């Protein structure tokens, strides 16, 4: 089902692999969104673990929300302001 989702085909979101990926992402999103704003190293580390690619000199301001994270790529010198929501059931490149 996970591969079907990534291919843009119909899929069952209740599939155990998809649910595990979603819960992993939501744990990291929660960590990012509830971190003290001065803890930039913790926030950046969590984004590095969450996202598929995180280029150099990227700034993403929480709160941030996504489905899975691993399908999201931020290129070098990207900026995302407060409240970005990314529905990443397919690849998203910023």
C-alpha atoms as one frame of an Amber mdcrd trajectory, in Angstrom:
protein
   0.000   0.000   0.000   2.863   2.377   0.794   4.324   1.991  -2.691   0.868
   2.511  -4.202   0.490   5.730  -2.210   3.840   7.036  -3.441   2.905   6.151
  -7.013  -0.295   8.185  -6.748  -2.494   5.097  -6.950  -5.449   4.313  -4.676
  -4.291   2.981  -1.294  -5.546   2.086   2.163  -4.295   4.604   4.738  -4.965
   2.035   7.476  -2.133  -0.178   6.163   0.287  -0.947   9.053   3.363   0.352
   7.174   1.584   3.610   6.326   0.340   3.992   9.902   3.843   3.426  11.291
   5.300   6.042   8.921   2.560   8.495   9.873   3.066   8.008  13.624   6.848
   8.418  13.241   6.319  11.697  11.415   3.768  12.965  13.927   6.159  12.265
  16.819   8.818  14.409  15.121   6.315  17.121  14.144   5.170  17.279  17.774
   8.784  17.593  18.928   9.401  20.424  16.452   6.203  22.316  17.223   6.597
  22.089  20.995  10.296  22.930  21.220  11.408  26.185  22.766  12.152  28.594
  19.873  15.681  29.100  21.212  16.422  25.374  20.772  17.315  25.732  17.095
  19.752  22.809  17.198  17.014  20.455  18.465  14.512  21.777  15.904  16.971
  21.487  13.011  17.946  17.970  14.081  14.285  16.897  14.172  13.689  18.405
  10.720  16.768  16.536   9.461  15.321  13.264  10.770  11.808  14.003   9.505
  12.413  15.240   5.976  13.643  13.323   2.950  16.142  16.069   2.101  17.154
  19.218   3.928  19.553  21.437   1.999  22.045  23.932   3.363  20.930  27.168
   4.998  17.237  26.166   5.249  14.891  27.873   7.683  11.495  26.389   8.514
   9.544  28.215  11.192   7.207  26.143  13.351   4.441  25.307  13.531   4.922
  22.851  10.707   2.633  19.975   9.708   2.958  17.092   7.258   1.753  13.546
   6.742   4.969  11.525   6.455   7.911  13.902   5.970  10.126  11.530   4.017
   8.619  12.652   0.705   9.519  16.315   1.343  12.711  17.893   0.005  13.901
  21.397   0.815  16.664  22.724  -1.432  19.500  25.013  -0.365  18.538  28.438
   1.009  14.824  27.578   1.275  12.542  29.413   3.669   9.137  28.377   5.007
   7.223  30.730   7.270   4.957  29.870  10.191   2.132  27.412   9.635   3.310
  25.455   6.587   1.179  22.370   5.897   2.568  19.829   3.413   0.363  16.937
   2.290   3.140  14.619   1.225   1.487  11.433   0.030   3.615  12.053  -3.065
   6.974  13.798  -3.483   7.054  17.522  -2.678  10.095  19.620  -3.643  10.618
  23.101  -2.225
